Amino acid sequence: MDISFLGGPAPQRGVGVVAPFDFALDRELWRWVPDDVSLHMTRTPFVPVEVSLDLARMVSEHETLGEAVRTLNAIAPQVVAYACTSGSFVGGIAGERAMCEAMTWAGAVPSVTTSGALLDALTELGVRRVALVTPYTVSVTRALEAYVAEAGVTISGCAFMGLTRHIWRVPYRDVADMARQAVPTPGAADALFISCTNLPTYDVIPQLEAELRIPVISANQVTMWAALRRLGTPAVGPYQALTDPAARIGPAATAAAGPAVVGPAGPVDPAVAGPVGPAAADLPGVGDVPDTEQQQEGWT
């Protein structure tokens, strides 16, 4: 069979991704990426430290970032993304900006980080009050709260899992349960952010948005959304408010929808007054439940 007429594979644009050594969700990142974009992954060197503020500082040192980005230069990505939430918020807003500058200097291309992308996403959605879900210990969770508050966004609720390892094994049902703790009643927040790039979230996002009736964004989602936006390409995420404007609810959609509709229980957002999809509780669990000794669930 003569296949010469096919002309070879379609041209690809590259996104370089720097991730911590224990990142386990490469396949999840790819789900937001369109067919004409390729991800080129590299990882920071292993350090024998559990998930903590110390680890966040180690995997985000400028020398470490520079070396990681330089390993990607040979394949010439058009943008570089640092895929770690704690590593990019541990130094505050100034620290996150310095990380982007260090990566851009090493690779001579635009750079984004997960925590910087989070703030961009909150601005995009018009969020002033955000609820947080994290798999972290209380100290790491407090650091995230401080970072978001520094950007002028109010923390309306926060639920954390207290994990120090094997975060990628957390099933969707646990993520959904924590989301309900962070947003206990409708209208308690303008949006929900699920932190940590090692926490699976892709399939649970539209289900939680339908149940909670607010935009739900996650660490991996905002990272890919921001990186692809630098390429002028939308992320692939059907029925996710950040990546699919038609699915938007909350402040961003309310402004475009006009005045609210008043129902029996008070004002109702017209964008969400209709029926919703299946509850997140109906989702099957994915992976193993984390070791019980690693779970110290809390709510703040």
PDB file of C-alpha atoms in Angstrom:
ATOM      1  CA  MET A   1       0.000   0.000   0.000  1.00  0.00           C
ATOM      2  CA  ASP A   2       1.364   3.407  -0.987  1.00  0.00           C
ATOM      3  CA  ILE A   3       0.965   5.764   1.958  1.00  0.00           C
ATOM      4  CA  SER A   4       3.192   8.539   0.657  1.00  0.00           C
ATOM      5  CA  PHE A   5       0.132  10.701  -0.065  1.00  0.00           C
ATOM      6  CA  LEU A   6      -0.508  11.034   3.687  1.00  0.00           C
ATOM      7  CA  GLY A   7       2.441  13.407   3.990  1.00  0.00           C
ATOM      8  CA  GLY A   8       3.529  12.284   7.449  1.00  0.00           C
ATOM      9  CA  PRO A   9       2.130  13.220  10.875  1.00  0.00           C
ATOM     10  CA  ALA A  10       0.480  16.593  11.383  1.00  0.00           C
ATOM     11  CA  PRO A  11       2.732  19.357  12.764  1.00  0.00           C
ATOM     12  CA  GLN A  12       2.717  19.533  16.552  1.00  0.00           C
ATOM     13  CA  ARG A  13       3.166  22.436  18.917  1.00  0.00           C
ATOM     14  CA  GLY A  14       4.913  21.561  22.167  1.00  0.00           C
ATOM     15  CA  VAL A  15       4.173  22.319  25.804  1.00  0.00           C
ATOM     16  CA  GLY A  16       7.045  21.523  28.138  1.00  0.00           C
ATOM     17  CA  VAL A  17       5.901  20.345  31.566  1.00  0.00           C
ATOM     18  CA  VAL A  18       8.116  20.374  34.647  1.00  0.00           C
ATOM     19  CA  ALA A  19       6.603  18.203  37.396  1.00  0.00           C
ATOM     20  CA  PRO A  20       7.790  17.004  40.818  1.00  0.00           C
ATOM     21  CA  PHE A  21       9.475  13.613  40.941  1.00  0.00           C
ATOM     22  CA  ASP A  22       6.356  11.915  42.390  1.00  0.00           C
ATOM     23  CA  PHE A  23       3.880  13.237  39.821  1.00  0.00           C
ATOM     24  CA  ALA A  24       1.760  10.289  38.645  1.00  0.00           C
ATOM     25  CA  LEU A  25      -1.022  11.778  36.503  1.00  0.00           C
ATOM     26  CA  ASP A  26       0.549  12.323  33.075  1.00  0.00           C
ATOM     27  CA  ARG A  27      -2.502  10.780  31.412  1.00  0.00           C
ATOM     28  CA  GLU A  28      -4.830  13.238  33.135  1.00  0.00           C
ATOM     29  CA  LEU A  29      -2.894  16.221  31.789  1.00  0.00           C
ATOM     30  CA  TRP A  30      -3.204  14.863  28.250  1.00  0.00           C
ATOM     31  CA  ARG A  31      -7.017  14.833  28.502  1.00  0.00           C
ATOM     32  CA  TRP A  32      -7.107  18.646  28.338  1.00  0.00           C
ATOM     33  CA  VAL A  33      -4.784  18.792  25.329  1.00  0.00           C
ATOM     34  CA  PRO A  34      -6.049  19.035  21.696  1.00  0.00           C
ATOM     35  CA  ASP A  35      -4.646  16.752  19.005  1.00  0.00           C
ATOM     36  CA  ASP A  36      -2.273  19.330  17.517  1.00  0.00           C
ATOM     37  CA  VAL A  37      -0.400  19.863  20.792  1.00  0.00           C
ATOM     38  CA  SER A  38       2.090  17.506  22.455  1.00  0.00           C
ATOM     39  CA  LEU A  39       3.225  17.477  26.084  1.00  0.00           C
ATOM     40  CA  HIS A  40       6.899  16.959  26.811  1.00  0.00           C
ATOM     41  CA  MET A  41       7.364  15.917  30.431  1.00  0.00           C
ATOM     42  CA  THR A  42      10.365  16.200  32.705  1.00  0.00           C
ATOM     43  CA  ARG A  43      10.632  15.702  36.463  1.00  0.00           C
ATOM     44  CA  THR A  44      12.612  17.273  39.267  1.00  0.00           C
ATOM     45  CA  PRO A  45      15.244  15.087  41.001  1.00  0.00           C
ATOM     46  CA  PHE A  46      14.036  12.734  43.717  1.00  0.00           C
ATOM     47  CA  VAL A  47      14.349  13.845  47.337  1.00  0.00           C
ATOM     48  CA  PRO A  48      13.364  11.565  50.233  1.00  0.00           C
ATOM     49  CA  VAL A  49      10.832  13.959  51.763  1.00  0.00           C
ATOM     50  CA  GLU A  50       7.075  13.487  52.181  1.00  0.00           C
ATOM     51  CA  VAL A  51       4.586  16.087  50.943  1.00  0.00           C
ATOM     52  CA  SER A  52       5.201  19.146  53.092  1.00  0.00           C
ATOM     53  CA  LEU A  53       6.266  22.779  52.908  1.00  0.00           C
ATOM     54  CA  ASP A  54       9.895  21.607  52.926  1.00  0.00           C
ATOM     55  CA  LEU A  55       9.273  19.452  49.854  1.00  0.00           C
ATOM     56  CA  ALA A  56       7.455  22.314  48.132  1.00  0.00           C
ATOM     57  CA  ARG A  57      10.504  24.527  48.594  1.00  0.00           C
ATOM     58  CA  MET A  58      12.912  21.842  47.375  1.00  0.00           C
ATOM     59  CA  VAL A  59      11.077  21.095  44.125  1.00  0.00           C
ATOM     60  CA  SER A  60      10.730  24.785  43.273  1.00  0.00           C
ATOM     61  CA  GLU A  61      14.285  26.036  43.747  1.00  0.00           C
ATOM     62  CA  HIS A  62      15.349  28.172  40.807  1.00  0.00           C
ATOM     63  CA  GLU A  63      18.407  26.046  40.064  1.00  0.00           C
ATOM     64  CA  THR A  64      16.203  22.931  39.965  1.00  0.00           C
ATOM     65  CA  LEU A  65      13.702  24.645  37.666  1.00  0.00           C
ATOM     66  CA  GLY A  66      16.415  25.921  35.354  1.00  0.00           C
ATOM     67  CA  GLU A  67      17.975  22.485  34.943  1.00  0.00           C
ATOM     68  CA  ALA A  68      14.576  20.926  34.256  1.00  0.00           C
ATOM     69  CA  VAL A  69      13.674  23.511  31.627  1.00  0.00           C
ATOM     70  CA  ARG A  70      17.034  23.154  29.905  1.00  0.00           C
ATOM     71  CA  THR A  71      16.388  19.426  29.426  1.00  0.00           C
ATOM     72  CA  LEU A  72      13.374  20.468  27.330  1.00  0.00           C
ATOM     73  CA  ASN A  73      15.188  23.013  25.142  1.00  0.00           C
ATOM     74  CA  ALA A  74      16.264  20.440  22.558  1.00  0.00           C
ATOM     75  CA  ILE A  75      12.632  19.778  21.598  1.00  0.00           C
ATOM     76  CA  ALA A  76      11.806  23.518  21.523  1.00  0.00           C
ATOM     77  CA  PRO A  77       8.463  23.748  23.334  1.00  0.00           C
ATOM     78  CA  GLN A  78       6.545  26.972  22.756  1.00  0.00           C
ATOM     79  CA  VAL A  79       5.578  27.326  26.428  1.00  0.00           C
ATOM     80  CA  VAL A  80       6.723  25.722  29.683  1.00  0.00           C
ATOM     81  CA  ALA A  81       4.387  24.854  32.563  1.00  0.00           C
ATOM     82  CA  TYR A  82       5.404  24.043  36.118  1.00  0.00           C
ATOM     83  CA  ALA A  83       2.826  21.495  37.283  1.00  0.00           C
ATOM     84  CA  CYS A  84       2.860  21.705  41.058  1.00  0.00           C
ATOM     85  CA  THR A  85       0.519  23.760  43.212  1.00  0.00           C
ATOM     86  CA  SER A  86       2.372  23.793  46.544  1.00  0.00           C
ATOM     87  CA  GLY A  87       5.725  24.326  44.858  1.00  0.00           C
ATOM     88  CA  SER A  88       4.398  27.452  43.170  1.00  0.00           C
ATOM     89  CA  PHE A  89       2.468  29.005  46.086  1.00  0.00           C
ATOM     90  CA  VAL A  90       4.995  28.333  48.875  1.00  0.00           C
ATOM     91  CA  GLY A  91       6.838  31.576  48.114  1.00  0.00           C
ATOM     92  CA  GLY A  92       3.730  33.737  47.788  1.00  0.00           C
ATOM     93  CA  ILE A  93       2.856  35.816  44.749  1.00  0.00           C
ATOM     94  CA  ALA A  94       6.349  37.297  44.460  1.00  0.00           C
ATOM     95  CA  GLY A  95       7.862  33.832  44.652  1.00  0.00           C
ATOM     96  CA  GLU A  96       5.574  32.531  41.911  1.00  0.00           C
ATOM     97  CA  ARG A  97       6.513  35.394  39.609  1.00  0.00           C
ATOM     98  CA  ALA A  98      10.202  34.798  40.266  1.00  0.00           C
ATOM     99  CA  MET A  99       9.746  31.124  39.329  1.00  0.00           C
ATOM    100  CA  CYS A 100       8.221  32.111  35.985  1.00  0.00           C
ATOM    101  CA  GLU A 101      11.117  34.472  35.336  1.00  0.00           C
ATOM    102  CA  ALA A 102      13.655  31.737  36.154  1.00  0.00           C
ATOM    103  CA  MET A 103      11.978  29.254  33.798  1.00  0.00           C
ATOM    104  CA  THR A 104      11.618  31.795  31.010  1.00  0.00           C
ATOM    105  CA  TRP A 105      15.286  32.749  31.355  1.00  0.00           C
ATOM    106  CA  ALA A 106      16.328  29.074  31.121  1.00  0.00           C
ATOM    107  CA  GLY A 107      14.081  28.242  28.158  1.00  0.00           C
ATOM    108  CA  ALA A 108      13.540  31.576  26.381  1.00  0.00           C
ATOM    109  CA  VAL A 109       9.813  30.814  26.126  1.00  0.00           C
ATOM    110  CA  PRO A 110       6.741  31.953  28.108  1.00  0.00           C
ATOM    111  CA  SER A 111       6.257  30.113  31.389  1.00  0.00           C
ATOM    112  CA  VAL A 112       3.301  29.429  33.668  1.00  0.00           C
ATOM    113  CA  THR A 113       2.869  27.752  37.040  1.00  0.00           C
ATOM    114  CA  THR A 114      -0.117  26.020  38.577  1.00  0.00           C
ATOM    115  CA  SER A 115      -0.627  28.643  41.280  1.00  0.00           C
ATOM    116  CA  GLY A 116      -0.220  31.532  38.868  1.00  0.00           C
ATOM    117  CA  ALA A 117      -2.741  29.825  36.577  1.00  0.00           C
ATOM    118  CA  LEU A 118      -5.108  29.508  39.541  1.00  0.00           C
ATOM    119  CA  LEU A 119      -5.183  33.271  40.045  1.00  0.00           C
ATOM    120  CA  ASP A 120      -5.681  33.813  36.300  1.00  0.00           C
ATOM    121  CA  ALA A 121      -8.588  31.360  36.337  1.00  0.00           C
ATOM    122  CA  LEU A 122     -10.243  33.070  39.326  1.00  0.00           C
ATOM    123  CA  THR A 123      -9.999  36.375  37.444  1.00  0.00           C
ATOM    124  CA  GLU A 124     -11.376  34.797  34.263  1.00  0.00           C
ATOM    125  CA  LEU A 125     -14.413  33.485  36.163  1.00  0.00           C
ATOM    126  CA  GLY A 126     -14.952  36.661  38.202  1.00  0.00           C
ATOM    127  CA  VAL A 127     -14.476  34.839  41.513  1.00  0.00           C
ATOM    128  CA  ARG A 128     -14.293  36.852  44.728  1.00  0.00           C
ATOM    129  CA  ARG A 129     -15.031  34.037  47.220  1.00  0.00           C
ATOM    130  CA  VAL A 130     -13.465  30.640  46.691  1.00  0.00           C
ATOM    131  CA  ALA A 131     -13.723  27.374  48.614  1.00  0.00           C
ATOM    132  CA  LEU A 132     -10.683  25.101  48.743  1.00  0.00           C
ATOM    133  CA  VAL A 133     -10.190  21.338  48.787  1.00  0.00           C
ATOM    134  CA  THR A 134      -6.681  20.026  49.389  1.00  0.00           C
ATOM    135  CA  PRO A 135      -5.109  16.635  50.053  1.00  0.00           C
ATOM    136  CA  TYR A 136      -2.455  18.364  52.179  1.00  0.00           C
ATOM    137  CA  THR A 137      -1.653  18.630  55.859  1.00  0.00           C
ATOM    138  CA  VAL A 138      -2.913  21.672  57.728  1.00  0.00           C
ATOM    139  CA  SER A 139       0.382  23.607  57.365  1.00  0.00           C
ATOM    140  CA  VAL A 140       0.466  23.264  53.578  1.00  0.00           C
ATOM    141  CA  THR A 141      -3.241  24.076  53.362  1.00  0.00           C
ATOM    142  CA  ARG A 142      -2.716  27.260  55.406  1.00  0.00           C
ATOM    143  CA  ALA A 143       0.017  28.308  52.976  1.00  0.00           C
ATOM    144  CA  LEU A 144      -2.421  27.952  50.068  1.00  0.00           C
ATOM    145  CA  GLU A 145      -5.021  29.998  51.941  1.00  0.00           C
ATOM    146  CA  ALA A 146      -2.431  32.730  52.527  1.00  0.00           C
ATOM    147  CA  TYR A 147      -1.470  32.761  48.835  1.00  0.00           C
ATOM    148  CA  VAL A 148      -5.065  33.119  47.648  1.00  0.00           C
ATOM    149  CA  ALA A 149      -5.823  35.762  50.289  1.00  0.00           C
ATOM    150  CA  GLU A 150      -2.741  37.719  49.177  1.00  0.00           C
ATOM    151  CA  ALA A 151      -4.386  37.980  45.742  1.00  0.00           C
ATOM    152  CA  GLY A 152      -7.437  39.599  47.347  1.00  0.00           C
ATOM    153  CA  VAL A 153      -9.755  36.589  47.111  1.00  0.00           C
ATOM    154  CA  THR A 154     -11.801  35.590  50.163  1.00  0.00           C
ATOM    155  CA  ILE A 155     -11.603  32.003  51.399  1.00  0.00           C
ATOM    156  CA  SER A 156     -15.203  30.956  52.082  1.00  0.00           C
ATOM    157  CA  GLY A 157     -14.483  27.385  53.198  1.00  0.00           C
ATOM    158  CA  CYS A 158     -11.716  24.816  53.184  1.00  0.00           C
ATOM    159  CA  ALA A 159     -11.526  21.035  53.585  1.00  0.00           C
ATOM    160  CA  PHE A 160      -8.271  19.083  53.693  1.00  0.00           C
ATOM    161  CA  MET A 161      -7.267  15.423  53.772  1.00  0.00           C
ATOM    162  CA  GLY A 162      -4.007  15.475  55.736  1.00  0.00           C
ATOM    163  CA  LEU A 163      -2.057  13.271  53.305  1.00  0.00           C
ATOM    164  CA  THR A 164       1.725  13.177  53.017  1.00  0.00           C
ATOM    165  CA  ARG A 165       2.074  10.529  50.286  1.00  0.00           C
ATOM    166  CA  HIS A 166       0.223   8.483  47.628  1.00  0.00           C
ATOM    167  CA  ILE A 167      -2.085  11.383  46.798  1.00  0.00           C
ATOM    168  CA  TRP A 168      -2.674  10.048  43.278  1.00  0.00           C
ATOM    169  CA  ARG A 169      -4.521   7.070  44.786  1.00  0.00           C
ATOM    170  CA  VAL A 170      -7.367   9.180  46.214  1.00  0.00           C
ATOM    171  CA  PRO A 171     -10.668   8.097  44.575  1.00  0.00           C
ATOM    172  CA  TYR A 172     -13.212  10.496  43.122  1.00  0.00           C
ATOM    173  CA  ARG A 173     -15.701   9.725  45.895  1.00  0.00           C
ATOM    174  CA  ASP A 174     -13.291  11.186  48.480  1.00  0.00           C
ATOM    175  CA  VAL A 175     -12.724  14.304  46.383  1.00  0.00           C
ATOM    176  CA  ALA A 176     -16.506  14.767  46.094  1.00  0.00           C
ATOM    177  CA  ASP A 177     -17.013  14.311  49.832  1.00  0.00           C
ATOM    178  CA  MET A 178     -14.413  16.963  50.625  1.00  0.00           C
ATOM    179  CA  ALA A 179     -15.981  19.326  48.091  1.00  0.00           C
ATOM    180  CA  ARG A 180     -19.314  19.047  49.893  1.00  0.00           C
ATOM    181  CA  GLN A 181     -17.617  19.891  53.182  1.00  0.00           C
ATOM    182  CA  ALA A 182     -15.956  22.965  51.678  1.00  0.00           C
ATOM    183  CA  VAL A 183     -19.225  24.134  50.047  1.00  0.00           C
ATOM    184  CA  PRO A 184     -21.917  22.962  52.509  1.00  0.00           C
ATOM    185  CA  THR A 185     -24.733  25.126  51.103  1.00  0.00           C
ATOM    186  CA  PRO A 186     -25.567  26.684  47.710  1.00  0.00           C
ATOM    187  CA  GLY A 187     -24.125  30.161  47.385  1.00  0.00           C
ATOM    188  CA  ALA A 188     -21.434  29.571  50.012  1.00  0.00           C
ATOM    189  CA  ALA A 189     -18.741  30.292  47.413  1.00  0.00           C
ATOM    190  CA  ASP A 190     -18.373  31.695  43.908  1.00  0.00           C
ATOM    191  CA  ALA A 191     -16.167  28.753  42.897  1.00  0.00           C
ATOM    192  CA  LEU A 192     -14.370  25.693  44.267  1.00  0.00           C
ATOM    193  CA  PHE A 193     -10.665  25.018  43.724  1.00  0.00           C
ATOM    194  CA  ILE A 194      -9.327  21.468  44.108  1.00  0.00           C
ATOM    195  CA  SER A 195      -5.614  21.730  44.791  1.00  0.00           C
ATOM    196  CA  CYS A 196      -2.634  19.466  43.992  1.00  0.00           C
ATOM    197  CA  THR A 197      -1.630  18.272  40.526  1.00  0.00           C
ATOM    198  CA  ASN A 198      -1.283  14.745  41.921  1.00  0.00           C
ATOM    199  CA  LEU A 199      -4.994  14.564  42.814  1.00  0.00           C
ATOM    200  CA  PRO A 200      -7.275  13.052  40.096  1.00  0.00           C
ATOM    201  CA  THR A 201     -10.054  15.475  39.117  1.00  0.00           C
ATOM    202  CA  TYR A 202     -10.878  15.441  35.383  1.00  0.00           C
ATOM    203  CA  ASP A 203     -14.076  13.378  35.492  1.00  0.00           C
ATOM    204  CA  VAL A 204     -15.367  14.736  38.772  1.00  0.00           C
ATOM    205  CA  ILE A 205     -15.316  18.418  37.717  1.00  0.00           C
ATOM    206  CA  PRO A 206     -18.547  18.535  35.639  1.00  0.00           C
ATOM    207  CA  GLN A 207     -20.379  16.371  38.170  1.00  0.00           C
ATOM    208  CA  LEU A 208     -19.467  18.664  41.066  1.00  0.00           C
ATOM    209  CA  GLU A 209     -20.349  21.753  39.038  1.00  0.00           C
ATOM    210  CA  ALA A 210     -23.800  20.293  38.420  1.00  0.00           C
ATOM    211  CA  GLU A 211     -24.284  19.471  42.088  1.00  0.00           C
ATOM    212  CA  LEU A 212     -22.764  22.568  43.694  1.00  0.00           C
ATOM    213  CA  ARG A 213     -23.946  24.973  40.958  1.00  0.00           C
ATOM    214  CA  ILE A 214     -20.661  26.873  40.898  1.00  0.00           C
ATOM    215  CA  PRO A 215     -17.542  26.627  38.729  1.00  0.00           C
ATOM    216  CA  VAL A 216     -15.159  23.917  39.916  1.00  0.00           C
ATOM    217  CA  ILE A 217     -11.518  24.239  38.912  1.00  0.00           C
ATOM    218  CA  SER A 218      -8.573  21.964  39.654  1.00  0.00           C
ATOM    219  CA  ALA A 219      -4.794  22.222  39.709  1.00  0.00           C
ATOM    220  CA  ASN A 220      -4.160  20.197  36.550  1.00  0.00           C
ATOM    221  CA  GLN A 221      -7.039  21.876  34.734  1.00  0.00           C
ATOM    222  CA  VAL A 222      -5.850  25.447  35.362  1.00  0.00           C
ATOM    223  CA  THR A 223      -2.261  24.484  34.485  1.00  0.00           C
ATOM    224  CA  MET A 224      -3.217  23.126  31.066  1.00  0.00           C
ATOM    225  CA  TRP A 225      -5.750  25.912  30.469  1.00  0.00           C
ATOM    226  CA  ALA A 226      -3.121  28.589  31.121  1.00  0.00           C
ATOM    227  CA  ALA A 227      -0.382  26.885  29.102  1.00  0.00           C
ATOM    228  CA  LEU A 228      -2.626  26.308  26.093  1.00  0.00           C
ATOM    229  CA  ARG A 229      -3.947  29.862  26.316  1.00  0.00           C
ATOM    230  CA  ARG A 230      -0.359  31.059  25.772  1.00  0.00           C
ATOM    231  CA  LEU A 231      -0.517  29.130  22.477  1.00  0.00           C
ATOM    232  CA  GLY A 232      -3.872  30.666  21.561  1.00  0.00           C
ATOM    233  CA  THR A 233      -5.497  27.229  21.831  1.00  0.00           C
ATOM    234  CA  PRO A 234      -8.448  26.315  24.089  1.00  0.00           C
ATOM    235  CA  ALA A 235      -8.126  23.385  26.460  1.00  0.00           C
ATOM    236  CA  VAL A 236     -10.331  20.344  25.860  1.00  0.00           C
ATOM    237  CA  GLY A 237     -12.761  20.006  28.764  1.00  0.00           C
ATOM    238  CA  PRO A 238     -16.437  19.539  27.849  1.00  0.00           C
ATOM    239  CA  TYR A 239     -18.927  20.617  30.520  1.00  0.00           C
ATOM    240  CA  GLN A 240     -16.189  22.290  32.573  1.00  0.00           C
ATOM    241  CA  ALA A 241     -16.855  25.964  33.248  1.00  0.00           C
ATOM    242  CA  LEU A 242     -13.268  27.142  32.856  1.00  0.00           C
ATOM    243  CA  THR A 243     -12.638  25.434  29.514  1.00  0.00           C
ATOM    244  CA  ASP A 244     -16.187  25.508  28.101  1.00  0.00           C
ATOM    245  CA  PRO A 245     -17.822  28.968  28.349  1.00  0.00           C
ATOM    246  CA  ALA A 246     -21.207  27.419  27.519  1.00  0.00           C
ATOM    247  CA  ALA A 247     -21.020  25.528  30.824  1.00  0.00           C
ATOM    248  CA  ARG A 248     -20.284  28.565  32.950  1.00  0.00           C
ATOM    249  CA  ILE A 249     -22.352  29.339  35.997  1.00  0.00           C
ATOM    250  CA  GLY A 250     -21.773  31.698  38.870  1.00  0.00           C
ATOM    251  CA  PRO A 251     -20.522  35.318  38.672  1.00  0.00           C
ATOM    252  CA  ALA A 252     -19.151  35.152  35.120  1.00  0.00           C
ATOM    253  CA  ALA A 253     -22.375  33.748  33.691  1.00  0.00           C
ATOM    254  CA  THR A 254     -24.676  35.845  35.869  1.00  0.00           C
ATOM    255  CA  ALA A 255     -23.192  39.055  34.488  1.00  0.00           C
ATOM    256  CA  ALA A 256     -23.953  37.913  30.957  1.00  0.00           C
ATOM    257  CA  ALA A 257     -27.351  36.419  31.731  1.00  0.00           C
ATOM    258  CA  GLY A 258     -29.024  39.547  33.060  1.00  0.00           C
ATOM    259  CA  PRO A 259     -31.200  39.895  36.186  1.00  0.00           C
ATOM    260  CA  ALA A 260     -31.766  36.931  38.454  1.00  0.00           C
ATOM    261  CA  VAL A 261     -35.007  34.961  38.519  1.00  0.00           C
ATOM    262  CA  VAL A 262     -36.773  34.896  41.870  1.00  0.00           C
ATOM    263  CA  GLY A 263     -37.981  31.457  42.930  1.00  0.00           C
ATOM    264  CA  PRO A 264     -39.808  30.141  45.972  1.00  0.00           C
ATOM    265  CA  ALA A 265     -36.590  30.038  47.996  1.00  0.00           C
ATOM    266  CA  GLY A 266     -35.242  33.404  46.792  1.00  0.00           C
ATOM    267  CA  PRO A 267     -33.114  34.563  43.847  1.00  0.00           C
ATOM    268  CA  VAL A 268     -32.119  31.882  41.370  1.00  0.00           C
ATOM    269  CA  ASP A 269     -29.394  32.238  38.756  1.00  0.00           C
ATOM    270  CA  PRO A 270     -31.091  31.801  35.334  1.00  0.00           C
ATOM    271  CA  ALA A 271     -27.992  29.985  34.068  1.00  0.00           C
ATOM    272  CA  VAL A 272     -28.542  27.193  36.562  1.00  0.00           C
ATOM    273  CA  ALA A 273     -32.304  27.214  37.084  1.00  0.00           C
ATOM    274  CA  GLY A 274     -32.826  24.134  34.908  1.00  0.00           C
ATOM    275  CA  PRO A 275     -32.133  20.490  35.682  1.00  0.00           C
ATOM    276  CA  VAL A 276     -28.637  19.336  36.487  1.00  0.00           C
ATOM    277  CA  GLY A 277     -26.671  16.199  35.733  1.00  0.00           C
ATOM    278  CA  PRO A 278     -25.935  13.219  37.963  1.00  0.00           C
ATOM    279  CA  ALA A 279     -24.584  13.874  41.423  1.00  0.00           C
ATOM    280  CA  ALA A 280     -20.894  13.391  42.063  1.00  0.00           C
ATOM    281  CA  ALA A 281     -21.803  10.774  44.659  1.00  0.00           C
ATOM    282  CA  ASP A 282     -22.862   8.514  41.775  1.00  0.00           C
ATOM    283  CA  LEU A 283     -19.342   8.416  40.380  1.00  0.00           C
ATOM    284  CA  PRO A 284     -17.391   5.179  40.787  1.00  0.00           C
ATOM    285  CA  GLY A 285     -14.233   5.349  42.864  1.00  0.00           C
ATOM    286  CA  VAL A 286     -10.918   5.313  41.067  1.00  0.00           C
ATOM    287  CA  GLY A 287      -7.818   3.720  42.567  1.00  0.00           C
ATOM    288  CA  ASP A 288      -7.216   2.565  46.092  1.00  0.00           C
ATOM    289  CA  VAL A 289      -8.319   4.389  49.223  1.00  0.00           C
ATOM    290  CA  PRO A 290      -5.247   5.949  50.875  1.00  0.00           C
ATOM    291  CA  ASP A 291      -3.732   4.292  53.941  1.00  0.00           C
ATOM    292  CA  THR A 292      -5.869   5.133  56.951  1.00  0.00           C
ATOM    293  CA  GLU A 293      -2.907   6.319  58.994  1.00  0.00           C
ATOM    294  CA  GLN A 294      -2.247   8.996  56.361  1.00  0.00           C
ATOM    295  CA  GLN A 295      -5.748  10.488  56.569  1.00  0.00           C
ATOM    296  CA  GLN A 296      -6.375  13.345  58.969  1.00  0.00           C
ATOM    297  CA  GLU A 297      -9.417  14.953  57.410  1.00  0.00           C
ATOM    298  CA  GLY A 298     -10.326  18.404  58.574  1.00  0.00           C
ATOM    299  CA  TRP A 299     -12.456  21.425  57.829  1.00  0.00           C
ATOM    300  CA  THR A 300     -11.677  25.057  58.360  1.00  0.00           C
TER     301      THR A 300
END
